[in-house]
C-alpha cells in the first residue's frame, strides 16, 4: 500500500488512487536501474504533498509580489541555506522547476540569441539543453558541440580546448546525462578561463555523489552549477542553481522574472527536507555505496561479455554498448522491463543506429542502493540482465525472471510503500 496512506484520494477518485497504488507496487517490485531515478524518503513525500502547493510567491524571500509569505519565505530561506552549506557555494537559487528550465536560466543570464554556446553532444552523453539541435538551445543559439574519444569513450579535452579557442563560446557546459566517468572540472575551468567563457557545470546526475564526497565538486571551478534535485541527490522533482557571488544576481533575474512565475513551494519544502537528509553523515555512506554498487555491477556485466562505454564507471552510471550483440537498445530495454528490471535505451557515442532505436542501454545504481542492495547482489542482477537480453523474445522466461526479481525486492523496504 502507498505510504503515506491515501484514503481521501481513494474515496474521492478511486480511478487515480488505483493508479497511484499500482505505481507504488511497481516501484516496490522492480529492480529500478534508470540512472536518473531514485526513491525519496517518506518525509520528502509528505512535504511534496503538503498545503504549500496552494501558495503563490513570485519573487524571492522578502521581495515577493504576493502577500502572505510568513511561512513560505522561511521555507525557501531554509532550502537555500542548506544548499549553500551542503555544496559550499556562495549562492543558491532553488526555484527552477526542473533541469531544463535551470539550464535555460544560464542562457537567459549570460547569452543573447545567436551567441555561441558549447556543450557535450547528446549522443556523446550531453543533455538536450547543452545546445543540441532539436532543443531551443540549439535552435536559438549558435551551438558548438564536443564529444568523446572513440578509443576510450572519455571526453576529449584536447577537442574541447581546440573548439573553445576557435569558437570563443560565451558559455561552456560540462556534465551530461550518460557520462560514466569523473568530470574533470579543473580542466574545464582552465579552458573556460582561457577563452573568457562562463563555465556551467550541469551536475544533475552526480549531485548526490558530489554532496556525499563520492565525486569531486565543481565549486570553485565552475561559476555556475545547475542540478536537478531528484536523481542521486534523492529529493523531489525540481532543480537548483548554485553560483559564485559574482554570478548570483544574473541567475536570480533569469529564473524570475526571466523564465518563471511562482515557484512550486511544496517542492521547495521537499528540497529543503532532502538537503537536510543529505547533510547527515549517513548520506556520505549512501553516495559511496552507489558508486561501489555501480562498479560491482559493471564488473559483473563485463565478466558476462558486455561492452561498457569507457570500460566501466567511476560514478552511478553504466552505459552498455550492445553494438556487438544481436539486439538493439530498445528491444533490450523492453525485455528487461518485462523481466522486472527497469532501464532506458540510450544512444552510445558514434552510434550506428538512430536515437529512437539506438545501440545502448543506460543503467544506474542510485535507486537500488536506496533500497539497501549491496555489491553482493550485483552479480545476480548482471545474471538477470544477461538472461533477459538473451531471452528477449521468450515471454515465459522474462516472466520467470520478473518473479525472481520481485522475490528479492520483497525483502528490501521502500519509502512510500508499506
Ligand atoms: N531525463 C534525464 C535523464 O534521464 O538523464 C535527462 O533529462
Short mmCIF file of C-alpha atoms and ligand atoms in Angstrom, two decimals:
data_model
loop_
_atom_site.label_atom_id
_atom_site.label_comp_id
_atom_site.label_asym_id
_atom_site.label_seq_id
_atom_site.Cartn_x
_atom_site.Cartn_y
_atom_site.Cartn_z
CA UNK A 1 0.00 0.00 0.00
CA UNK A 2 1.13 3.55 -0.71
CA UNK A 3 2.67 5.18 2.35
CA UNK A 4 1.53 7.75 3.48
CA UNK A 5 -1.90 6.16 3.02
CA UNK A 6 -4.23 7.85 0.54
CA UNK A 7 -7.75 7.34 1.97
CA UNK A 8 -9.09 10.74 0.82
CA UNK A 9 -7.88 10.16 -2.71
CA UNK A 10 -9.28 6.64 -2.67
CA UNK A 11 -12.67 7.99 -1.62
CA UNK A 12 -12.73 10.98 -3.95
CA UNK A 13 -11.15 9.50 -7.05
CA UNK A 14 -10.73 5.72 -6.93
CA UNK A 15 -9.50 5.66 -10.51
CA UNK A 16 -6.49 7.87 -9.80
CA UNK A 17 -5.95 6.20 -6.41
CA UNK A 18 -5.80 2.79 -8.08
CA UNK A 19 -3.13 4.08 -10.48
CA UNK A 20 -1.08 5.59 -7.64
CA UNK A 21 -1.24 2.27 -5.76
CA UNK A 22 -0.26 0.39 -8.91
CA UNK A 23 2.76 2.63 -9.45
CA UNK A 24 3.85 2.23 -5.83
CA UNK A 25 3.64 -1.55 -6.18
CA UNK A 26 5.51 -1.44 -9.50
CA UNK A 27 8.31 0.59 -7.91
CA UNK A 28 8.41 -1.85 -4.98
CA UNK A 29 8.67 -4.99 -7.09
CA UNK A 30 11.21 -3.90 -9.70
CA UNK A 31 14.93 -3.53 -9.80
CA UNK A 32 14.92 0.11 -10.86
CA UNK A 33 18.09 0.91 -12.78
CA UNK A 34 17.10 4.11 -14.57
CA UNK A 35 20.15 6.25 -13.85
CA UNK A 36 18.15 9.45 -13.26
CA UNK A 37 15.64 7.96 -10.81
CA UNK A 38 15.56 7.21 -7.10
CA UNK A 39 13.18 6.71 -4.17
CA UNK A 40 12.54 9.78 -1.98
CA UNK A 41 12.02 9.42 1.76
CA UNK A 42 8.54 9.44 3.26
CA UNK A 43 9.38 12.86 4.75
CA UNK A 44 10.08 14.22 1.26
CA UNK A 45 6.82 12.68 0.02
CA UNK A 46 4.88 14.35 2.82
CA UNK A 47 6.40 17.78 2.12
CA UNK A 48 5.63 17.35 -1.59
CA UNK A 49 2.00 16.55 -0.77
CA UNK A 50 1.52 19.49 1.61
CA UNK A 51 -0.67 22.62 1.50
CA UNK A 52 2.34 24.62 0.36
CA UNK A 53 1.11 23.78 -3.13
CA UNK A 54 -1.73 26.30 -2.55
CA UNK A 55 0.50 29.36 -2.33
CA UNK A 56 1.78 31.82 -4.93
CA UNK A 57 5.05 33.60 -4.14
CA UNK A 58 6.57 35.19 -7.22
CA UNK A 59 9.83 36.90 -6.30
CA UNK A 60 12.35 35.99 -3.64
CA UNK A 61 12.19 35.95 0.18
CA UNK A 62 11.44 39.46 1.45
CA UNK A 63 10.76 40.67 -2.12
CA UNK A 64 7.52 38.95 -3.18
CA UNK A 65 4.69 40.11 -5.41
CA UNK A 66 2.02 38.40 -3.27
CA UNK A 67 1.17 38.82 0.42
CA UNK A 68 1.01 36.02 2.96
CA UNK A 69 4.62 34.85 2.73
CA UNK A 70 5.12 34.48 6.52
CA UNK A 71 5.77 30.74 6.09
CA UNK A 72 6.99 30.44 2.51
CA UNK A 73 9.88 32.88 3.00
CA UNK A 74 11.47 30.82 5.81
CA UNK A 75 10.87 27.61 3.85
CA UNK A 76 12.76 28.96 0.84
CA UNK A 77 15.46 30.50 3.04
CA UNK A 78 15.96 27.14 4.73
CA UNK A 79 16.33 25.36 1.39
CA UNK A 80 18.79 28.00 0.16
CA UNK A 81 20.85 27.89 3.37
CA UNK A 82 21.03 24.09 3.31
CA UNK A 83 22.03 24.04 -0.37
CA UNK A 84 24.82 26.54 0.28
CA UNK A 85 26.08 24.57 3.29
CA UNK A 86 25.88 21.19 1.56
CA UNK A 87 27.81 22.25 -1.53
CA UNK A 88 29.86 25.11 -0.05
CA UNK A 89 28.51 27.54 -2.64
CA UNK A 90 28.20 31.33 -2.29
CA UNK A 91 24.64 31.41 -3.59
CA UNK A 92 21.75 29.05 -4.34
CA UNK A 93 18.53 29.53 -6.28
CA UNK A 94 16.07 26.71 -5.51
CA UNK A 95 13.22 27.88 -7.74
CA UNK A 96 13.85 26.28 -11.19
CA UNK A 97 11.01 23.90 -11.98
CA UNK A 98 13.39 21.23 -13.26
CA UNK A 99 16.70 20.66 -15.01
CA UNK A 100 15.84 22.07 -18.43
CA UNK A 101 14.48 25.38 -17.04
CA UNK A 102 17.57 25.59 -14.80
CA UNK A 103 19.82 25.27 -17.83
CA UNK A 104 17.70 27.76 -19.80
CA UNK A 105 18.31 30.25 -16.99
CA UNK A 106 22.03 30.02 -17.77
CA UNK A 107 21.31 31.06 -21.37
CA UNK A 108 18.97 33.83 -20.24
CA UNK A 109 21.60 35.12 -17.82
CA UNK A 110 24.74 35.06 -19.97
CA UNK A 111 23.82 34.79 -23.66
CA UNK A 112 21.75 36.61 -26.25
CA UNK A 113 20.04 34.68 -29.05
CA UNK A 114 22.64 33.83 -31.68
CA UNK A 115 25.54 33.84 -29.21
CA UNK A 116 27.81 30.82 -29.09
CA UNK A 117 27.38 28.11 -26.50
CA UNK A 118 29.50 24.99 -26.21
CA UNK A 119 28.31 21.71 -24.74
CA UNK A 120 28.72 17.98 -24.97
CA UNK A 121 26.82 16.44 -27.89
CA UNK A 122 23.75 14.46 -26.85
CA UNK A 123 24.90 11.17 -28.41
CA UNK A 124 28.23 11.52 -26.60
CA UNK A 125 26.48 11.83 -23.23
CA UNK A 126 25.46 15.50 -23.07
CA UNK A 127 21.97 16.90 -22.49
CA UNK A 128 19.45 18.33 -24.94
CA UNK A 129 19.76 21.73 -23.27
CA UNK A 130 23.52 21.89 -23.77
CA UNK A 131 22.91 23.15 -27.31
CA UNK A 132 21.64 20.05 -29.10
CA UNK A 133 19.97 20.90 -32.43
CA UNK A 134 16.37 19.91 -31.70
CA UNK A 135 16.32 21.91 -28.45
CA UNK A 136 15.59 25.65 -28.24
CA UNK A 137 19.19 25.92 -27.03
CA UNK A 138 20.46 24.57 -30.35
CA UNK A 139 17.91 26.44 -32.49
CA UNK A 140 18.14 29.90 -30.94
CA UNK A 141 21.82 29.92 -30.05
CA UNK A 142 24.90 29.12 -32.09
CA UNK A 143 25.94 25.80 -30.65
CA UNK A 144 29.25 24.02 -30.96
CA UNK A 145 29.48 20.51 -29.58
CA UNK A 146 32.31 18.38 -28.25
CA UNK A 147 32.36 14.62 -27.84
CA UNK A 148 34.38 11.71 -26.53
CA UNK A 149 37.36 9.86 -27.93
CA UNK A 150 36.30 6.84 -29.95
CA UNK A 151 39.02 4.63 -28.44
CA UNK A 152 38.31 5.47 -24.79
CA UNK A 153 34.70 6.73 -24.65
CA UNK A 154 36.01 9.52 -22.43
CA UNK A 155 35.63 13.27 -23.06
CA UNK A 156 38.25 14.61 -25.41
CA UNK A 157 39.69 17.62 -23.56
CA UNK A 158 42.04 18.43 -26.44
CA UNK A 159 38.98 18.76 -28.70
CA UNK A 160 37.24 20.87 -26.04
CA UNK A 161 40.23 23.22 -25.85
CA UNK A 162 40.70 23.49 -29.64
CA UNK A 163 36.97 24.11 -30.18
CA UNK A 164 36.82 26.71 -27.42
CA UNK A 165 39.84 28.54 -28.84
CA UNK A 166 38.38 28.50 -32.35
CA UNK A 167 34.74 29.32 -31.49
CA UNK A 168 35.08 31.56 -28.38
CA UNK A 169 31.82 30.46 -26.73
CA UNK A 170 30.31 32.72 -24.09
CA UNK A 171 29.22 29.71 -22.03
CA UNK A 172 30.71 26.21 -21.81
CA UNK A 173 28.62 23.40 -20.32
CA UNK A 174 30.26 20.38 -18.80
CA UNK A 175 28.37 17.39 -17.43
CA UNK A 176 25.52 15.46 -19.01
CA UNK A 177 23.20 12.51 -18.84
CA UNK A 178 25.24 9.50 -19.88
CA UNK A 179 28.77 10.10 -18.61
CA UNK A 180 30.13 7.11 -16.68
CA UNK A 181 33.41 8.76 -15.73
CA UNK A 182 34.61 11.53 -13.40
CA UNK A 183 34.20 15.02 -14.83
CA UNK A 184 37.46 16.98 -14.75
CA UNK A 185 36.12 20.32 -13.52
CA UNK A 186 39.57 21.99 -13.09
CA UNK A 187 40.47 21.15 -16.72
CA UNK A 188 37.17 22.59 -18.00
CA UNK A 189 37.69 25.69 -15.82
CA UNK A 190 41.14 26.25 -17.28
CA UNK A 191 39.73 26.11 -20.82
CA UNK A 192 36.79 28.38 -19.97
CA UNK A 193 39.09 30.90 -18.29
CA UNK A 194 41.41 30.93 -21.29
CA UNK A 195 38.60 31.91 -23.68
CA UNK A 196 36.67 34.11 -21.22
CA UNK A 197 33.62 31.81 -21.07
CA UNK A 198 31.32 31.20 -18.12
CA UNK A 199 31.71 27.55 -17.07
CA UNK A 200 28.36 25.95 -16.27
CA UNK A 201 28.63 22.52 -14.64
CA UNK A 202 25.44 20.50 -15.02
CA UNK A 203 25.73 18.03 -12.15
CA UNK A 204 22.14 16.77 -12.32
CA UNK A 205 23.23 13.14 -12.36
CA UNK A 206 26.03 13.31 -9.83
CA UNK A 207 24.77 15.95 -7.35
CA UNK A 208 24.25 13.34 -4.63
CA UNK A 209 27.72 11.93 -5.23
CA UNK A 210 29.23 15.41 -5.01
CA UNK A 211 27.24 16.14 -1.83
CA UNK A 212 28.35 12.84 -0.32
CA UNK A 213 32.01 13.21 -1.27
CA UNK A 214 31.96 10.41 -3.87
CA UNK A 215 32.74 12.71 -6.84
CA UNK A 216 34.91 15.87 -6.92
CA UNK A 217 32.97 19.12 -6.54
CA UNK A 218 32.73 21.76 -9.27
CA UNK A 219 32.50 24.51 -6.63
CA UNK A 220 35.48 26.82 -7.04
CA UNK A 221 35.88 25.74 -10.69
CA UNK A 222 32.51 26.43 -12.35
CA UNK A 223 30.97 29.83 -11.73
CA UNK A 224 27.51 28.36 -12.27
CA UNK A 225 26.31 24.88 -11.30
CA UNK A 226 22.92 23.53 -12.30
CA UNK A 227 21.34 20.40 -10.94
CA UNK A 228 18.09 18.58 -10.66
CA UNK A 229 17.21 17.52 -7.14
CA UNK A 230 15.71 14.09 -7.81
CA UNK A 231 18.50 11.88 -9.12
CA UNK A 232 21.39 10.80 -6.87
CA UNK A 233 20.52 13.74 -4.57
CA UNK A 234 17.28 11.87 -3.73
CA UNK A 235 14.92 14.82 -3.45
CA UNK A 236 11.66 15.75 -5.17
CA UNK A 237 11.36 16.57 -8.88
CA UNK A 238 12.95 20.02 -9.02
CA UNK A 239 16.20 21.84 -9.61
CA UNK A 240 18.67 24.31 -8.16
CA UNK A 241 21.35 26.64 -9.46
CA UNK A 242 24.44 27.28 -7.36
CA UNK A 243 26.72 30.19 -8.23
CA UNK A 244 29.66 32.17 -7.02
CA UNK A 245 28.89 35.64 -5.67
CA UNK A 246 29.65 37.38 -8.97
CA UNK A 247 27.09 35.40 -11.00
CA UNK A 248 24.29 35.24 -8.42
CA UNK A 249 22.28 38.30 -9.46
CA UNK A 250 22.20 37.40 -13.16
CA UNK A 251 20.95 33.88 -12.38
CA UNK A 252 18.27 35.07 -9.97
CA UNK A 253 16.99 37.59 -12.54
CA UNK A 254 16.98 34.92 -15.24
CA UNK A 255 14.94 32.44 -13.17
CA UNK A 256 12.47 35.10 -12.04
CA UNK A 257 11.21 37.16 -13.78
CA UNK A 258 13.16 35.96 -16.81
CA UNK A 259 11.73 32.49 -17.23
CA UNK A 260 9.34 31.53 -14.47
CA UNK A 261 6.42 32.75 -12.41
CA UNK A 262 5.68 31.45 -8.94
CA UNK A 263 7.99 28.82 -7.51
CA UNK A 264 6.46 25.48 -6.54
CA UNK A 265 6.59 25.93 -2.77
CA UNK A 266 5.67 22.34 -1.90
CA UNK A 267 8.67 21.28 -3.97
CA UNK A 268 10.87 23.89 -2.28
CA UNK A 269 9.92 22.46 1.12
CA UNK A 270 10.67 18.94 -0.09
CA UNK A 271 14.03 20.11 -1.47
CA UNK A 272 14.81 21.56 1.97
CA UNK A 273 13.97 18.19 3.55
CA UNK A 274 16.11 16.27 1.05
CA UNK A 275 19.03 18.67 1.56
CA UNK A 276 18.67 18.19 5.32
CA UNK A 277 18.91 14.44 4.75
CA UNK A 278 21.95 14.91 2.52
CA UNK A 279 23.65 16.89 5.29
CA UNK A 280 23.51 13.82 7.56
CA UNK A 281 26.74 11.76 7.74
CA UNK A 282 24.80 8.68 6.54
CA UNK A 283 24.33 10.34 3.15
CA UNK A 284 28.08 10.16 2.51
CA UNK A 285 27.92 6.41 3.10
CA UNK A 286 24.97 6.21 0.71
CA UNK A 287 26.84 8.14 -2.01
CA UNK A 288 29.88 5.88 -1.74
CA UNK A 289 27.69 2.77 -1.73
CA UNK A 290 26.06 3.91 -5.00
CA UNK A 291 29.49 4.01 -6.65
CA UNK A 292 30.59 0.69 -5.16
CA UNK A 293 27.40 -0.94 -6.47
CA UNK A 294 27.89 0.57 -9.93
CA UNK A 295 31.49 -0.64 -10.06
CA UNK A 296 30.44 -4.14 -8.93
CA UNK A 297 27.60 -4.27 -11.47
CA UNK A 298 29.93 -3.05 -14.23
CA UNK A 299 32.49 -5.75 -13.35
CA UNK A 300 29.82 -8.46 -13.32
CA UNK A 301 28.48 -7.32 -16.72
CA UNK A 302 31.98 -7.28 -18.22
CA UNK A 303 32.51 -10.80 -16.89
CA UNK A 304 29.39 -11.82 -18.81
CA UNK A 305 30.77 -10.37 -22.04
CA UNK A 306 29.03 -6.99 -22.16
CA UNK A 307 30.86 -3.99 -23.65
CA UNK A 308 30.65 -0.87 -21.49
CA UNK A 309 31.36 2.60 -22.81
CA UNK A 310 34.70 3.71 -21.30
CA UNK A 311 35.19 0.17 -19.98
CA UNK A 312 33.42 0.74 -16.68
CA UNK A 313 32.30 3.50 -14.35
CA UNK A 314 33.51 5.96 -11.73
CA UNK A 315 30.04 7.03 -10.65
CA UNK A 316 26.46 5.71 -10.51
CA UNK A 317 26.06 5.17 -14.25
CA UNK A 318 26.84 2.39 -16.70
CA UNK A 319 26.36 2.68 -20.44
CA UNK A 320 26.09 -0.76 -22.01
CA UNK A 321 27.01 -0.88 -25.69
CA UNK A 322 25.04 -3.64 -27.43
CA UNK A 323 26.56 -2.96 -30.87
CA UNK A 324 28.20 -6.38 -30.93
CA UNK A 325 25.10 -8.18 -29.62
CA UNK A 326 22.26 -9.31 -31.83
CA UNK A 327 19.82 -6.87 -30.25
CA UNK A 328 19.24 -3.10 -30.21
CA UNK A 329 18.90 -0.99 -27.07
CA UNK A 330 15.14 -0.58 -27.39
CA UNK A 331 14.14 -4.26 -27.55
CA UNK A 332 16.72 -4.96 -24.84
CA UNK A 333 15.21 -2.32 -22.53
CA UNK A 334 11.72 -3.65 -23.25
CA UNK A 335 12.78 -7.21 -22.44
CA UNK A 336 14.45 -6.02 -19.24
CA UNK A 337 11.31 -4.17 -18.19
CA UNK A 338 9.19 -7.27 -18.72
CA UNK A 339 11.77 -9.13 -16.61
CA UNK A 340 11.30 -6.64 -13.75
CA UNK A 341 14.48 -4.66 -14.47
CA UNK A 342 13.79 -1.07 -15.40
CA UNK A 343 16.33 0.73 -17.61
CA UNK A 344 16.26 3.03 -20.61
CA UNK A 345 17.56 2.59 -24.12
CA UNK A 346 20.22 5.14 -24.92
CA UNK A 347 22.45 6.25 -27.73
CA UNK A 348 26.10 5.34 -27.38
CA UNK A 349 28.93 7.51 -28.73
CA UNK A 350 29.33 7.02 -32.52
CA UNK A 351 26.08 5.06 -32.51
CA UNK A 352 25.42 3.46 -35.92
CA UNK A 353 21.68 3.33 -35.12
CA UNK A 354 19.01 6.05 -34.83
CA UNK A 355 18.25 7.80 -31.46
CA UNK A 356 14.78 6.20 -31.30
CA UNK A 357 16.30 2.75 -31.74
CA UNK A 358 19.88 3.12 -30.52
CA UNK A 359 22.57 0.63 -29.54
CA UNK A 360 22.80 1.20 -25.82
CA UNK A 361 21.11 0.63 -22.50
CA UNK A 362 21.81 3.02 -19.63
CA UNK A 363 21.87 1.69 -16.07
CA UNK A 364 22.28 3.40 -12.69
CA UNK A 365 22.51 2.26 -9.10
CA UNK A 366 21.08 5.17 -7.07
CA UNK A 367 17.61 3.65 -6.56
CA UNK A 368 18.67 0.09 -5.78
CA UNK A 369 21.22 1.42 -3.29
CA UNK A 370 18.43 3.33 -1.55
CA UNK A 371 16.55 0.02 -1.30
CA UNK A 372 19.56 -1.47 0.50
CA UNK A 373 21.06 -3.69 -2.20
CA UNK A 374 24.82 -4.12 -1.88
CA UNK A 375 27.76 -5.25 -4.01
CA UNK A 376 26.83 -8.85 -3.12
CA UNK A 377 23.62 -8.50 -5.18
CA UNK A 378 25.27 -7.13 -8.31
CA UNK A 379 26.37 -10.46 -9.86
CA UNK A 380 22.76 -11.66 -9.54
CA UNK A 381 21.45 -8.52 -11.24
CA UNK A 382 24.02 -8.94 -14.02
CA UNK A 383 22.88 -12.53 -14.46
CA UNK A 384 19.23 -11.44 -14.77
CA UNK A 385 20.22 -8.74 -17.29
CA UNK A 386 22.16 -11.29 -19.35
CA UNK A 387 19.36 -13.86 -19.22
CA UNK A 388 16.67 -11.31 -20.10
CA UNK A 389 18.58 -9.92 -23.07
CA UNK A 390 19.27 -13.43 -24.37
CA UNK A 391 15.61 -14.36 -23.88
CA UNK A 392 14.22 -11.08 -25.25
CA UNK A 393 11.52 -12.87 -27.24
CA UNK A 394 10.75 -15.56 -24.68
CA UNK A 395 7.96 -14.05 -22.59
CA UNK A 396 7.78 -17.03 -20.24
CA UNK A 397 11.45 -16.75 -19.35
CA UNK A 398 11.11 -12.96 -18.89
CA UNK A 399 8.18 -13.53 -16.53
CA UNK A 400 10.20 -16.12 -14.61
CA UNK A 401 12.99 -13.57 -14.13
CA UNK A 402 10.44 -10.93 -13.07
CA UNK A 403 9.17 -13.29 -10.36
CA UNK A 404 12.71 -13.86 -9.10
CA UNK A 405 13.33 -10.09 -9.10
CA UNK A 406 10.12 -9.38 -7.17
CA UNK A 407 11.05 -12.09 -4.71
CA UNK A 408 14.40 -10.42 -3.97
CA UNK A 409 12.95 -6.90 -3.76
CA UNK A 410 10.23 -8.02 -1.34
CA UNK A 411 12.98 -8.22 1.30
CA UNK A 412 14.06 -4.59 0.89
CA UNK A 413 11.79 -1.82 2.20
CA UNK A 414 10.78 1.06 0.01
CA UNK A 415 9.97 4.50 1.39
CA UNK A 416 6.46 5.22 0.07
CA UNK A 417 5.25 1.61 0.41
CA UNK A 418 4.05 -0.26 3.46
N1 LIG B 1 15.77 12.74 -18.00
C1 LIG B 1 17.13 12.97 -17.70
C2 LIG B 1 17.90 11.69 -17.65
O1 LIG B 1 17.29 10.65 -17.67
O2 LIG B 1 19.11 11.71 -17.59
C3 LIG B 1 17.68 13.87 -18.69
O3 LIG B 1 16.82 14.92 -18.93
#
